[in-house]
Coordinates of C-alpha atoms in Angstrom, one line a residue:
Chain T
M1 CA 0.0 0.1 0.1
G2 CA 1.2 3.9 -0.2
G3 CA 0.0 6.2 -2.5
G4 CA 2.8 7.1 -4.5
T5 CA 2.5 4.5 -7.1
E6 CA 4.6 5.6 -10.1
V7 CA 3.0 3.8 -12.6
L8 CA -1.0 4.6 -12.7
Q9 CA -3.1 1.6 -12.2
N10 CA -5.9 3.2 -14.4
L11 CA -5.1 5.2 -17.1
N12 CA -8.5 6.4 -18.1
P13 CA -11.2 6.2 -15.4
R14 CA -14.6 6.5 -16.2
L15 CA -16.6 9.5 -14.7
F16 CA -19.4 9.8 -13.6
V17 CA -22.1 12.9 -13.4
K18 CA -22.0 14.1 -9.3
C19 CA -25.1 14.5 -7.2
V20 CA -27.1 17.2 -6.7
D21 CA -26.0 18.8 -2.7
R22 CA -29.1 17.6 0.1
A23 CA -32.3 19.9 0.0
V24 CA -32.5 21.6 3.2
T25 CA -35.6 21.5 5.1
E26 CA -37.9 22.7 7.5
D27 CA -37.1 20.0 9.9
D28 CA -33.6 20.4 9.8
W29 CA -34.1 23.0 11.7
N30 CA -36.4 22.4 13.7
E31 CA -35.0 20.9 17.5
N32 CA -38.3 19.2 17.9
V33 CA -37.3 16.6 15.6
T34 CA -35.4 14.0 15.7
D35 CA -33.0 13.8 12.9
E36 CA -31.9 10.2 12.1
F37 CA -28.3 9.2 10.2
D38 CA -29.9 8.3 6.4
S39 CA -27.2 7.2 3.9
R40 CA -27.5 10.6 2.3
E41 CA -26.0 12.2 5.3
V42 CA -22.8 9.0 5.4
F43 CA -22.8 9.7 1.5
D44 CA -21.9 13.3 1.5
L45 CA -19.0 12.6 4.4
I46 CA -17.3 10.0 1.9
R47 CA -18.3 11.3 -1.6
H48 CA -15.5 13.9 -1.6
I49 CA -12.6 11.9 -0.7
N50 CA -9.7 12.0 -3.1
D51 CA -8.7 9.1 -5.2
P52 CA -5.1 8.2 -4.3
E53 CA -3.8 8.8 -7.9
H54 CA -6.1 10.6 -10.0
P55 CA -7.4 14.5 -8.9
L56 CA -11.0 13.2 -8.6
T57 CA -13.4 12.4 -6.0
L58 CA -14.4 9.1 -5.2
E59 CA -18.2 9.7 -6.0
E60 CA -16.9 10.9 -9.8
L61 CA -15.2 7.7 -10.1
N62 CA -18.4 5.9 -8.6
V63 CA -16.3 4.2 -6.0
V64 CA -19.0 5.1 -3.8
D65 CA -22.5 6.1 -4.2
V66 CA -25.6 7.0 -2.2
N67 CA -27.7 3.8 -3.4
R68 CA -24.8 1.0 -2.2
I69 CA -25.0 2.7 1.3
T70 CA -27.4 1.5 4.2
V71 CA -28.0 2.9 7.7
D72 CA -30.2 1.1 10.2
N73 CA -30.9 4.0 13.0
E74 CA -31.9 0.9 15.1
K75 CA -29.6 -1.4 15.0
N76 CA -26.9 1.1 14.9
K77 CA -25.6 -0.7 11.7
I78 CA -24.0 1.1 8.7
D79 CA -23.1 -1.0 5.3
I80 CA -20.9 0.6 2.4
L81 CA -20.5 -1.1 -0.2
Y82 CA -17.5 0.4 -2.2
T83 CA -16.6 -0.2 -6.2
P84 CA -13.1 -0.2 -7.2
T85 CA -12.7 1.3 -10.8
I86 CA -10.7 -1.7 -11.6
P87 CA -10.6 -5.2 -10.3
H88 CA -7.0 -5.0 -9.9
C89 CA -6.8 -2.2 -8.5
S90 CA -3.9 -2.8 -6.0
L91 CA -5.0 0.7 -3.7
A92 CA -8.3 -0.7 -3.1
T93 CA -7.3 -1.6 0.5
L94 CA -6.5 2.2 1.4
I95 CA -9.0 3.6 -0.5
G96 CA -11.2 1.3 1.7
L97 CA -9.4 2.3 5.0
T98 CA -9.7 6.0 3.8
I99 CA -13.3 6.0 3.8
K100 CA -13.4 3.5 7.5
V101 CA -11.1 6.3 8.8
Q102 CA -13.3 8.7 7.8
L103 CA -16.3 7.1 9.2
L104 CA -14.9 6.2 12.2
R105 CA -13.5 10.0 12.9
N106 CA -17.3 11.5 12.0
I107 CA -19.9 8.8 13.1
P108 CA -21.4 8.1 16.6
P109 CA -19.4 5.3 18.1
R110 CA -22.7 3.6 18.6
F111 CA -22.5 2.9 15.2
K112 CA -21.1 -0.4 13.6
I113 CA -19.7 0.3 10.8
Q114 CA -18.6 -2.3 7.6
V115 CA -16.9 -1.4 4.5
K116 CA -17.0 -4.0 2.3
I117 CA -15.8 -4.5 -1.8
T118 CA -19.3 -4.3 -3.6
P119 CA -19.5 -7.7 -4.7
G120 CA -17.6 -9.2 -7.9
T121 CA -15.7 -5.7 -8.8
H122 CA -12.5 -6.9 -7.3
V123 CA -9.8 -10.0 -7.3
S124 CA -8.9 -10.1 -3.9
E125 CA -12.8 -9.0 -2.6
A126 CA -12.8 -11.4 0.3
A127 CA -9.1 -11.0 1.8
I128 CA -9.7 -7.0 1.5
N129 CA -13.1 -7.4 3.1
K130 CA -11.3 -9.6 5.9
Q131 CA -8.8 -7.2 6.8
M132 CA -11.0 -4.0 6.5
A133 CA -13.5 -5.8 8.9
D134 CA -10.5 -6.7 11.3
K135 CA -10.8 -3.7 13.6
E136 CA -7.2 -4.7 15.7
R137 CA -5.6 -3.9 12.3
V138 CA -7.4 -1.1 11.4
S139 CA -6.6 0.1 14.8
A140 CA -2.8 -0.5 14.2
A141 CA -3.1 0.9 10.5
M142 CA -4.4 4.3 12.3
E143 CA -1.4 4.3 14.9
N144 CA 0.7 3.6 11.0
I145 CA 2.2 7.4 10.6
D146 CA 3.2 6.9 7.0
L147 CA -0.3 5.0 6.5
I148 CA -2.6 7.9 8.1
Q149 CA -0.7 10.6 6.3
T150 CA -1.5 9.4 2.8
I151 CA -5.4 8.6 4.0
N152 CA -4.8 12.5 5.8
K153 CA -4.2 13.4 2.4
S154 CA -7.0 12.0 0.6
L155 CA -9.3 13.4 3.5
I156 CA -8.3 16.8 3.1
E157 CA -10.3 17.8 0.2
V158 CA -13.6 16.6 2.0
E159 CA -12.4 19.2 4.7
N160 CA -11.9 22.1 2.1
H161 CA -15.2 21.2 0.3
Y162 CA -17.3 22.3 3.9
K163 CA -15.2 24.7 4.5
Chain C
M1 CA -20.8 -33.0 8.3
I2 CA -20.4 -34.4 11.6
V3 CA -20.1 -30.8 12.7
S4 CA -23.1 -29.6 11.5
V5 CA -25.3 -32.7 12.6
L6 CA -23.9 -31.6 15.9
V7 CA -25.0 -27.8 15.3
F8 CA -28.2 -28.5 14.4
V9 CA -28.9 -30.8 16.9
H10 CA -27.9 -28.4 19.7
W11 CA -29.7 -25.8 17.9
L12 CA -33.0 -27.8 18.3
H13 CA -31.8 -28.3 21.7
A14 CA -31.5 -24.8 22.6
T15 CA -34.7 -23.6 20.5
A16 CA -37.0 -26.2 22.4
K17 CA -35.6 -25.3 25.7
S18 CA -36.2 -21.8 25.4
L19 CA -37.0 -18.9 22.9
F20 CA -35.6 -16.0 24.6
L21 CA -31.8 -17.5 23.7
K22 CA -31.5 -15.7 20.4
P23 CA -30.4 -12.1 20.3
N24 CA -33.3 -9.8 20.7
R25 CA -32.7 -5.6 20.7
S26 CA -36.4 -5.6 21.8
L27 CA -35.5 -7.0 25.3
N28 CA -33.4 -3.4 25.7
G29 CA -30.3 -5.4 26.6
V30 CA -31.5 -7.4 29.5
V31 CA -32.8 -11.0 29.2
P32 CA -35.4 -10.5 31.4
M33 CA -34.6 -12.6 34.9
S34 CA -37.3 -14.8 34.5
D35 CA -36.3 -16.8 31.8
L36 CA -32.7 -17.6 33.2
N37 CA -31.9 -18.8 36.4
V38 CA -28.1 -16.7 36.4
K39 CA -28.1 -13.1 36.7
L40 CA -25.4 -10.6 36.0
E41 CA -24.9 -8.1 38.4
L42 CA -22.6 -5.2 37.5
I43 CA -20.4 -4.2 40.7
E44 CA -18.5 -2.1 39.2
S45 CA -17.7 0.5 35.8
L46 CA -14.3 1.7 35.8
K47 CA -13.6 4.9 33.9
G48 CA -10.2 6.7 33.7
H49 CA -8.9 5.0 30.5
T50 CA -9.4 7.3 26.8
G51 CA -10.5 5.2 23.7
K52 CA -10.3 1.7 23.6
V53 CA -9.5 -0.8 26.8
W54 CA -8.2 -3.6 25.0
C55 CA -7.5 -5.9 27.4
A56 CA -8.1 -6.2 32.0
K57 CA -6.8 -9.1 34.0
W58 CA -6.3 -9.7 37.8
N59 CA -3.5 -10.8 39.3
A60 CA -3.3 -14.4 40.4
S61 CA -4.2 -13.5 44.1
G62 CA -7.1 -11.8 42.6
T63 CA -5.9 -8.2 44.5
L64 CA -4.7 -6.5 41.8
L65 CA -6.6 -5.9 38.4
A66 CA -4.2 -4.0 35.6
S67 CA -6.2 -2.8 32.2
C68 CA -4.7 -1.6 29.3
G69 CA -5.7 -0.1 26.0
E70 CA -5.4 2.6 23.1
D71 CA -3.9 5.3 25.1
K72 CA -0.8 3.7 25.6
T73 CA -1.2 3.5 29.4
V74 CA -1.3 0.6 31.7
R75 CA -4.0 1.5 35.1
L76 CA -3.5 -0.8 38.1
W77 CA -6.9 -1.0 40.4
G78 CA -7.2 -2.0 43.9
T79 CA -10.2 -2.1 46.5
S80 CA -10.3 0.8 48.9
G81 CA -13.6 0.3 51.4
G82 CA -14.7 -2.8 49.4
Q83 CA -14.6 -0.4 46.1
W84 CA -12.6 -0.7 43.1
K85 CA -10.1 2.4 43.0
L86 CA -7.4 3.4 40.2
K87 CA -4.1 2.8 42.0
T88 CA -1.6 3.8 39.6
V89 CA -1.3 4.7 36.1
L90 CA 1.8 3.1 34.0
Q91 CA 2.7 5.1 31.3
D92 CA 6.1 5.7 28.9
G93 CA 6.5 2.0 28.6
H94 CA 5.1 1.8 24.8
Q95 CA 4.6 4.3 22.3
K96 CA 1.5 2.8 20.8
T97 CA -1.7 0.8 21.7
V98 CA -1.3 -1.6 24.8
R99 CA -2.9 -4.7 23.0
D100 CA -2.8 -7.4 25.9
L101 CA -1.3 -8.1 29.5
S102 CA -0.2 -10.8 31.3
W103 CA 0.2 -11.0 34.9
S104 CA 3.5 -13.3 36.4
P105 CA 2.4 -15.8 39.0
C106 CA 4.2 -14.7 41.6
G107 CA 2.4 -11.5 40.8
K108 CA 5.7 -9.6 41.0
F109 CA 5.7 -9.0 37.2
L110 CA 3.3 -7.6 34.3
A111 CA 4.3 -8.2 31.0
T112 CA 2.5 -5.5 28.4
A113 CA 2.0 -6.4 24.4
S114 CA 2.0 -3.5 22.3
F115 CA 1.5 -2.8 18.5
D116 CA 4.8 -0.6 18.8
G117 CA 6.2 -4.1 18.3
T118 CA 7.7 -4.8 22.1
T119 CA 6.6 -6.2 25.1
A120 CA 7.5 -4.7 28.6
I121 CA 8.2 -6.2 31.5
W122 CA 7.4 -4.1 34.8
D123 CA 8.2 -5.4 38.3
N124 CA 7.3 -3.8 41.7
L125 CA 10.8 -5.4 42.6
G126 CA 11.5 -1.6 44.0
G127 CA 8.1 -1.3 45.8
Q128 CA 6.2 0.2 43.0
F129 CA 5.2 -1.2 39.4
E130 CA 8.6 0.2 36.8
C131 CA 9.2 -0.7 33.5
N132 CA 12.8 -2.6 33.4
A133 CA 13.1 -4.7 30.7
A134 CA 11.5 -4.9 26.7
L135 CA 11.2 -7.9 24.6
E136 CA 12.3 -7.0 21.1
G137 CA 12.6 -9.1 18.2
H138 CA 8.8 -8.7 16.6
E139 CA 8.7 -7.5 13.5
N140 CA 5.5 -5.5 13.9
E141 CA 2.3 -5.4 16.4
V142 CA 2.7 -7.6 19.4
K143 CA -1.4 -8.9 20.2
S144 CA -1.1 -10.9 23.2
V145 CA 1.2 -12.3 25.9
S146 CA 1.0 -15.0 28.4
W147 CA 3.2 -16.0 31.4
C148 CA 3.4 -19.4 32.0
P149 CA 2.3 -21.2 34.9
S150 CA 5.3 -22.0 36.5
G151 CA 6.8 -18.1 35.4
N152 CA 9.7 -18.9 33.9
L153 CA 8.5 -19.0 30.2
I154 CA 6.6 -16.3 28.1
A155 CA 4.9 -16.4 25.0
T156 CA 3.9 -13.8 22.4
C157 CA 2.6 -13.4 19.4
S158 CA 2.3 -11.0 16.3
R159 CA 1.1 -9.5 13.1
D160 CA 4.5 -10.8 11.8
K161 CA 2.9 -14.8 12.0
S162 CA 5.3 -15.8 14.6
V163 CA 4.9 -16.9 18.3
W164 CA 8.0 -16.5 20.4
I165 CA 9.3 -18.6 23.8
W166 CA 11.0 -16.7 26.0
Q167 CA 13.0 -18.0 28.5
V168 CA 12.5 -15.9 31.9
E169 CA 15.9 -16.4 34.2
N170 CA 16.8 -14.1 37.3
D171 CA 15.0 -10.7 35.5
D172 CA 16.5 -12.1 32.6
Y173 CA 14.9 -13.0 29.3
D174 CA 15.8 -15.0 26.3
C175 CA 14.3 -16.3 23.5
A176 CA 13.8 -19.9 23.6
A177 CA 11.9 -20.0 20.0
V178 CA 11.0 -18.5 17.3
L179 CA 7.8 -20.7 15.8
N180 CA 6.7 -20.1 12.9
A181 CA 3.6 -22.5 12.3
H182 CA 0.9 -19.9 11.2
I183 CA 0.8 -18.2 7.9
Q184 CA -1.1 -15.5 9.2
D185 CA -1.3 -12.6 11.7
V186 CA -1.6 -14.3 15.4
K187 CA -4.2 -13.2 17.7
K188 CA -3.7 -14.8 21.0
V189 CA -1.6 -17.2 23.0
A190 CA -2.6 -19.3 26.0
W191 CA -0.6 -21.7 28.7
S192 CA -2.4 -24.5 29.6
P193 CA -2.9 -24.7 33.2
E194 CA 0.1 -27.3 33.8
G195 CA 2.0 -25.0 31.2
D196 CA 3.2 -28.1 29.4
V197 CA 1.2 -27.1 26.1
L198 CA 1.3 -23.5 24.7
A199 CA -1.7 -23.2 22.2
S200 CA -2.2 -19.8 19.6
A201 CA -5.1 -18.7 17.6
S202 CA -4.7 -16.7 14.1
Y203 CA -6.2 -14.7 11.5
D204 CA -5.2 -17.9 9.3
E205 CA -8.5 -19.3 11.1
T206 CA -6.5 -22.5 13.0
I207 CA -5.8 -23.0 16.5
K208 CA -2.4 -24.4 17.0
M209 CA -0.5 -26.4 20.0
F210 CA 3.2 -26.1 20.5
K211 CA 5.2 -28.8 22.8
E212 CA 8.8 -28.7 23.9
D213 CA 11.0 -32.2 23.6
P214 CA 11.8 -33.2 26.5
N215 CA 15.0 -34.4 24.8
D216 CA 16.4 -31.8 22.7
G217 CA 14.7 -28.9 24.2
E218 CA 12.9 -27.9 20.9
W219 CA 9.5 -26.6 20.6
S220 CA 7.3 -27.6 17.7
N221 CA 4.0 -27.6 16.4
V222 CA 2.5 -30.8 17.7
A223 CA -1.2 -30.0 16.6
T224 CA -3.7 -27.6 14.2
L225 CA -7.5 -27.3 15.3
K226 CA -9.2 -26.4 12.0
S227 CA -12.8 -25.7 12.1
H228 CA -13.5 -22.3 12.1
N229 CA -14.0 -20.6 8.9
T230 CA -12.7 -17.2 10.3
T231 CA -10.4 -15.5 12.4
V232 CA -10.2 -17.2 15.6
W233 CA -10.2 -14.1 17.6
S234 CA -9.4 -15.8 21.7
I235 CA -9.0 -19.5 23.4
S236 CA -9.0 -20.8 27.0
F237 CA -8.0 -23.2 28.2
D238 CA -10.3 -25.2 30.7
K239 CA -9.1 -26.1 34.5
T240 CA -7.8 -29.6 33.4
G241 CA -6.1 -28.8 29.8
T242 CA -8.1 -31.3 28.0
R243 CA -10.6 -29.1 26.7
L244 CA -10.4 -25.6 24.9
A245 CA -12.7 -23.2 24.3
S246 CA -12.3 -21.1 21.2
C247 CA -14.3 -17.8 19.5
A248 CA -14.1 -16.6 16.1
D249 CA -15.0 -13.5 13.6
D250 CA -18.2 -15.1 13.1
G251 CA -19.9 -15.2 15.8
T252 CA -19.3 -18.8 16.5
V253 CA -17.7 -20.8 20.0
K254 CA -16.1 -24.3 19.6
I255 CA -15.6 -26.6 22.1
W256 CA -12.5 -28.6 21.5
R257 CA -11.7 -32.1 23.6
Q258 CA -8.3 -33.9 23.8
Y259 CA -7.5 -37.6 22.7
L260 CA -4.4 -39.3 24.1
P261 CA -3.1 -42.0 22.0
G262 CA -5.3 -45.0 22.3
N263 CA -8.3 -43.2 23.9
P264 CA -11.0 -45.8 24.0
E265 CA -13.2 -43.3 21.8
G266 CA -10.9 -44.4 19.1
V267 CA -9.8 -41.2 17.1
G268 CA -7.0 -41.6 15.6
T269 CA -3.3 -39.8 17.0
V270 CA -0.4 -38.5 15.2
D271 CA 2.9 -39.2 16.4
N272 CA 2.3 -39.8 20.0
D273 CA 0.9 -36.8 20.2
P274 CA -3.0 -35.7 21.3
T275 CA -5.9 -35.0 18.5
W276 CA -7.9 -32.0 19.2
K277 CA -10.8 -32.5 18.4
C278 CA -14.1 -30.0 18.0
V279 CA -17.2 -31.8 20.0
C280 CA -19.2 -28.6 19.9
T281 CA -20.1 -25.6 17.7
L282 CA -22.2 -22.7 19.6
S283 CA -23.9 -20.6 16.3
G284 CA -26.6 -18.5 16.5
Y285 CA -25.9 -16.7 19.7
H286 CA -23.7 -13.8 18.7
D287 CA -24.5 -11.2 16.1
G288 CA -20.5 -10.6 15.0
P289 CA -17.5 -11.4 15.8
V290 CA -16.3 -12.6 19.4
Y291 CA -13.8 -11.4 20.5
D292 CA -12.6 -12.7 24.3
I293 CA -13.5 -15.9 26.1
A294 CA -12.9 -17.5 29.1
W295 CA -13.2 -20.7 30.7
H296 CA -14.7 -20.6 34.8
P297 CA -11.3 -21.4 36.6
S298 CA -13.6 -24.4 38.2
E299 CA -16.5 -24.8 36.6
D300 CA -18.0 -25.6 33.1
L301 CA -18.9 -22.3 32.6
I302 CA -18.0 -20.0 29.6
V303 CA -18.6 -16.3 29.3
T304 CA -17.9 -14.7 26.2
A305 CA -17.0 -11.2 25.2
A306 CA -18.7 -10.1 21.9
C307 CA -18.7 -7.2 19.3
D308 CA -22.6 -7.0 19.6
N309 CA -21.5 -5.1 23.3
G310 CA -22.9 -8.2 24.6
V311 CA -21.5 -10.3 27.8
R312 CA -23.2 -13.9 27.2
L313 CA -22.9 -16.4 30.2
F314 CA -22.9 -20.4 28.8
R315 CA -23.2 -23.5 31.0
M316 CA -22.4 -27.0 30.0
E317 CA -25.4 -29.1 30.3
P318 CA -24.0 -31.8 33.5
E319 CA -25.9 -34.8 32.1
S320 CA -24.2 -34.3 28.5
D321 CA -21.8 -36.7 26.8
P322 CA -18.4 -35.5 27.2
N323 CA -17.5 -36.4 23.7
E324 CA -20.7 -34.5 22.4
P325 CA -21.3 -31.8 24.8
S326 CA -24.4 -29.2 25.0
F327 CA -24.3 -25.8 26.1
S328 CA -26.8 -23.5 27.2
L329 CA -27.0 -20.0 27.4
V330 CA -27.8 -19.6 31.3
A331 CA -27.2 -15.3 31.7
A332 CA -26.8 -12.4 29.1
N333 CA -26.8 -8.8 29.0
Y334 CA -26.7 -7.8 25.6
A335 CA -25.6 -4.2 26.7
A336 CA -23.1 -5.1 29.1
H337 CA -20.6 -2.0 27.2
S338 CA -22.0 0.6 25.0
Q339 CA -19.4 -0.6 22.5
D340 CA -17.4 -3.6 21.1
V341 CA -17.0 -5.9 24.3
N342 CA -13.0 -6.4 24.1
S343 CA -11.9 -9.0 26.6
V344 CA -13.4 -10.9 29.7
K345 CA -11.5 -12.8 32.5
W346 CA -12.7 -14.8 35.6
H347 CA -11.4 -13.5 39.2
P348 CA -8.8 -15.9 40.3
T349 CA -10.2 -16.7 43.5
D350 CA -13.7 -15.4 43.8
P351 CA -15.4 -17.9 41.3
K352 CA -18.3 -15.6 41.2
L353 CA -16.8 -12.5 39.8
F354 CA -15.5 -11.5 36.1
V355 CA -14.3 -8.2 34.4
T356 CA -14.8 -7.1 30.9
A357 CA -13.3 -4.1 28.7
G358 CA -14.4 -2.5 25.6
D359 CA -14.2 0.4 23.5
D360 CA -16.6 2.7 25.3
S361 CA -12.9 3.2 27.7
T362 CA -14.8 0.9 30.4
V363 CA -13.4 -1.7 32.5
S364 CA -16.8 -3.3 34.6
I365 CA -16.8 -6.1 37.5
W366 CA -19.7 -8.2 37.1
Q367 CA -21.2 -10.8 39.2
V368 CA -22.7 -13.7 38.9
T369 CA -25.8 -14.6 41.6

């Protein structure tokens, strides 16, 4: 892993149309209405994450999509499926980890977050999913300075977008 | 095939006995008392750590409780006026998360395993606990440490796939063996009560047993226990060392039994080494990974720590066949912590107490009544 690969994995990624911003409703300002987490809210946290090799967001590359996010407020579960741009992408683990770190930092701890590869879209799907689901290895990765710097770089754009 | 039949039989048995066994959110985290004959009472909730608490264990006499976690500290808790209070914070021993700890049988030493790749040895020979030695050699995160019952050996394991055995002699620690039997990240090491067998659990989905050859002092892998199809997070021997409980990422718990060469059941053995066979699988009880398991020091009771915030107590049916034992859920708290429960350990002398540690920064002491 590591973002600075010399040879691009995917030379000509297909671009996708970005979705419109979330509509603000009256209820958003009403203190008496409980705002439950929904897939759009989770999507807004991850759509602007930068791809590790292209100056494009995960949304523009269709790596993440609002329809592949499931939020269960009652069971405190958030499930995300992400689609690597090519089935051999060696950066797939890094992208998944970046999504996971972003959510661990921004979602209340009551939620159990599962980040998995969209079935059938990567050759090492099972191995990557297993690694991503191992919270001990994710915790250790988050203490790895080189890795967390790479991840933070991908997350800077998200911060900038909402400034 | 045998395993799946056992699972089914067990499931039938469990379902017929009581429908409440299935985890159910509507119970609001607590199993109705009328349904279970055993209660779990929260005695103490110890706060002080920041971030995840990965492990909490009592010393051999049960007078001191040590906990460690993401904040890189080790906290020692003791009783005063009948209440558990923070006694000391041990810091600066590790640069990263402290994942696991193990007391020496004499209680004077404490070993801590860290993501920084080292195992620190703390001792209170000078009146208070200080870090006076570090065991180095693993290539990356040390995941578990276990002090053997006689006190002269320490086992450590790491994400570097190896298990190391260290010889303890007059405060000197020498590597006695590097065991490379696993093909993935090793999660846990545990000594049998006699201290002659070391068991390890791994991300490679197996459990392995190691033994020293009395002739040449060489340690080798004498058994591989295969049945879990996901990461095995933890293992715990029963008091006799002839049975082992294991817990895995898919929520299953397995009970393994040792069969000696020439056993009357006719279970085959190789090279005069015992065969370990899975004799019971508990599935359907945990919703997701089970991170730790502890066999009671004197009874056939097993307690689990799970990612669904729950703590569950299982008891072996006393009448059941030891070759096909059945375990029933006798108590549970599905909201024991507000996040994942990472560790569970029985008190060494009070048979009613156990301690849990969780991602919610809390160490909890429970009483079984």
